[in-house]
Amino acid sequence: MKKFEDYFLAFNRWALILILAAMSVIIFTNVVLRYTTNQSIEWAEEVARHMMIWLTFIGCGPVLRYGGHIAIDNLQDSMPTRAAQALRIVIALLVTAFCVFCIWFGLQYMDRTQYQITPATQISFAWVYLALPLGMGMTLIHWLLIVRSYIGRREFASDAHFDATASASL
């Protein structure tokens, strides 16, 4: 399972790196062309916007994995250990239900928009909205990989690249 987790996290990180790099190159090239030749790439803004959507949903899982989403910890801090653990079980069930709902809703939304096409690139909006179910599916996998340590010890993942506990104390 550890090997799967390592490969999955590496895949997720590289997907984020590649999407962000491509988006940056497209926007930079468009700005340079606009100011040097008075011409711009007609599809650049649309593609960059769609890449930002993909970046957001694909990046949601690693942020959750490292405890980077906004949370209010005061209630857990003020409760006895057993009660705080019960609260974390409720939170875990709610996060899991939210991910499943988003996957289901995202698939429904893709189905409803499959015949609409984007203005500049002329692709189906379903490809753009695939980011929601795919990203939330990946988020659910990240969540399931860390949920035991979250419930038991209120710990998030940390590795050589990122330490959630240290960053939370800033």
Coordinates of C-alpha atoms in Angstrom, one line a residue:
M1 CA 0.0 0.0 0.0
K2 CA 2.9 2.4 0.7
K3 CA 4.3 1.9 -2.8
F4 CA 0.8 2.7 -4.3
E5 CA 0.7 5.8 -2.1
D6 CA 4.1 7.0 -3.2
Y7 CA 3.3 6.4 -6.9
F8 CA -0.1 8.1 -6.5
L9 CA 1.3 11.1 -4.8
A10 CA 4.1 11.4 -7.4
F11 CA 1.6 11.1 -10.2
N12 CA -0.5 13.8 -8.6
R13 CA 2.4 16.1 -8.1
W14 CA 3.7 15.8 -11.6
A15 CA 0.2 16.4 -13.0
L16 CA 0.1 19.6 -11.0
I17 CA 3.6 20.6 -12.1
L18 CA 2.8 20.0 -15.8
I19 CA -0.5 21.8 -15.8
L20 CA 0.9 24.8 -14.0
A21 CA 3.9 24.9 -16.3
A22 CA 1.8 24.6 -19.4
M23 CA -0.6 27.3 -18.2
S24 CA 2.4 29.6 -17.4
V25 CA 3.9 29.1 -20.8
I26 CA 0.7 29.8 -22.6
I27 CA -0.1 33.0 -20.6
F28 CA 3.5 34.3 -20.8
T29 CA 3.6 33.6 -24.6
N30 CA 0.3 35.4 -25.1
V31 CA 1.4 38.4 -23.1
V32 CA 4.7 38.7 -25.0
L33 CA 2.9 38.3 -28.4
R34 CA 0.3 40.9 -27.4
Y35 CA 2.8 43.5 -26.5
T36 CA 5.4 42.8 -29.2
T37 CA 3.3 42.0 -32.2
N38 CA -0.1 43.4 -31.2
Q39 CA -1.5 40.0 -31.8
S40 CA -2.6 37.4 -29.3
I41 CA -3.4 33.7 -29.2
E42 CA -7.2 33.6 -29.5
W43 CA -7.5 30.4 -27.4
A44 CA -4.9 31.2 -24.7
E45 CA -7.3 32.7 -22.1
E46 CA -9.9 30.0 -22.5
V47 CA -7.3 27.2 -22.2
A48 CA -5.6 28.8 -19.2
R49 CA -9.0 29.2 -17.5
H50 CA -9.7 25.5 -18.1
M51 CA -6.3 24.5 -16.8
M52 CA -6.9 26.6 -13.7
I53 CA -10.1 24.6 -13.1
W54 CA -8.1 21.3 -13.5
L55 CA -5.3 22.6 -11.3
T56 CA -7.8 23.5 -8.5
F57 CA -9.5 20.1 -8.4
I58 CA -6.4 18.0 -9.0
G59 CA -4.6 20.0 -6.3
C60 CA -7.4 19.6 -3.8
G61 CA -6.2 16.1 -2.7
P62 CA -2.6 16.9 -1.8
V63 CA -3.7 20.0 0.1
L64 CA -6.2 17.9 2.1
R65 CA -3.5 15.2 2.7
Y66 CA -1.2 17.7 4.3
G67 CA -3.9 19.5 6.3
G68 CA -3.8 22.7 4.2
H69 CA -7.5 23.4 4.0
I70 CA -9.0 25.8 6.4
A71 CA -10.1 24.2 9.7
I72 CA -11.4 25.4 13.0
D73 CA -9.6 23.4 15.7
N74 CA -10.7 25.2 18.8
L75 CA -13.6 22.8 19.4
Q76 CA -11.4 19.7 19.2
D77 CA -8.8 21.4 21.4
S78 CA -11.3 22.1 24.1
M79 CA -12.8 18.6 24.2
P80 CA -11.6 15.5 26.1
T81 CA -9.6 13.0 24.0
R82 CA -12.4 10.5 23.4
A83 CA -14.9 13.2 22.5
A84 CA -12.4 14.9 20.1
Q85 CA -11.8 11.5 18.5
A86 CA -15.6 11.0 18.0
L87 CA -15.8 14.5 16.5
R88 CA -13.0 13.6 14.1
I89 CA -15.0 10.5 13.1
V90 CA -18.0 12.7 12.2
I91 CA -15.7 15.0 10.3
A92 CA -14.2 12.1 8.4
L93 CA -17.7 10.8 7.5
L94 CA -18.7 14.3 6.3
V95 CA -15.5 14.7 4.2
T96 CA -16.0 11.3 2.6
A97 CA -19.7 12.0 1.9
F98 CA -18.7 15.4 0.4
C99 CA -16.2 13.8 -1.9
V100 CA -18.7 11.1 -3.0
F101 CA -21.4 13.7 -3.6
C102 CA -19.0 15.8 -5.7
I103 CA -18.0 12.8 -7.8
W104 CA -21.7 11.9 -8.4
F105 CA -22.6 15.5 -9.1
G106 CA -19.6 16.0 -11.4
L107 CA -20.6 13.0 -13.5
Q108 CA -24.1 14.3 -13.7
Y109 CA -22.8 17.8 -14.7
M110 CA -20.6 16.3 -17.4
D111 CA -23.5 14.4 -18.8
R112 CA -25.6 17.6 -19.0
T113 CA -22.9 19.6 -20.7
Q114 CA -21.5 17.0 -23.1
Y115 CA -23.1 18.6 -26.2
Q116 CA -22.0 22.2 -25.3
I117 CA -18.7 23.3 -26.9
T118 CA -16.2 25.8 -25.8
P119 CA -16.0 29.0 -27.9
A120 CA -12.3 29.1 -28.9
T121 CA -11.2 25.4 -28.8
Q122 CA -14.5 23.8 -29.9
I123 CA -14.2 21.0 -27.4
S124 CA -17.0 19.6 -25.3
F125 CA -17.5 21.2 -21.9
A126 CA -17.6 17.7 -20.5
W127 CA -13.8 17.6 -20.8
V128 CA -13.5 20.7 -18.8
Y129 CA -15.9 19.5 -16.1
L130 CA -14.3 16.1 -15.9
A131 CA -11.9 17.9 -13.5
L132 CA -14.6 17.8 -10.8
P133 CA -15.3 14.0 -10.5
L134 CA -11.7 13.1 -11.3
G135 CA -10.2 15.6 -8.9
M136 CA -12.6 14.7 -6.1
G137 CA -12.0 11.0 -6.8
M138 CA -8.3 11.6 -6.3
T139 CA -9.0 13.7 -3.2
L140 CA -11.1 10.8 -1.8
I141 CA -8.1 8.4 -2.4
H142 CA -5.8 10.9 -0.6
W143 CA -8.3 11.2 2.3
L144 CA -8.7 7.4 2.6
L145 CA -4.9 7.0 2.8
I146 CA -4.6 9.4 5.8
V147 CA -7.9 9.2 7.6
R148 CA -6.8 6.6 10.2
S149 CA -4.0 8.8 11.4
Y150 CA -6.3 11.8 11.3
I151 CA -9.0 10.1 13.4
G152 CA -6.6 8.4 15.8
R153 CA -3.9 11.0 16.4
R154 CA -5.1 14.1 14.5
E155 CA -2.1 13.8 12.2
F156 CA -1.8 14.7 8.6
A157 CA 0.8 13.4 6.2
S158 CA 4.2 15.0 6.1
D159 CA 7.2 14.2 4.0
A160 CA 10.5 15.7 3.0
H161 CA 8.7 18.3 0.9
F162 CA 6.1 19.4 3.4
D163 CA 5.5 19.2 7.1
A164 CA 1.9 20.0 7.9
T165 CA 2.5 20.4 11.7
A166 CA 5.3 22.9 11.2
S167 CA 3.3 24.9 8.6
A168 CA 0.2 25.0 10.8
S169 CA 2.2 26.6 13.6
L170 CA 3.2 29.6 11.5

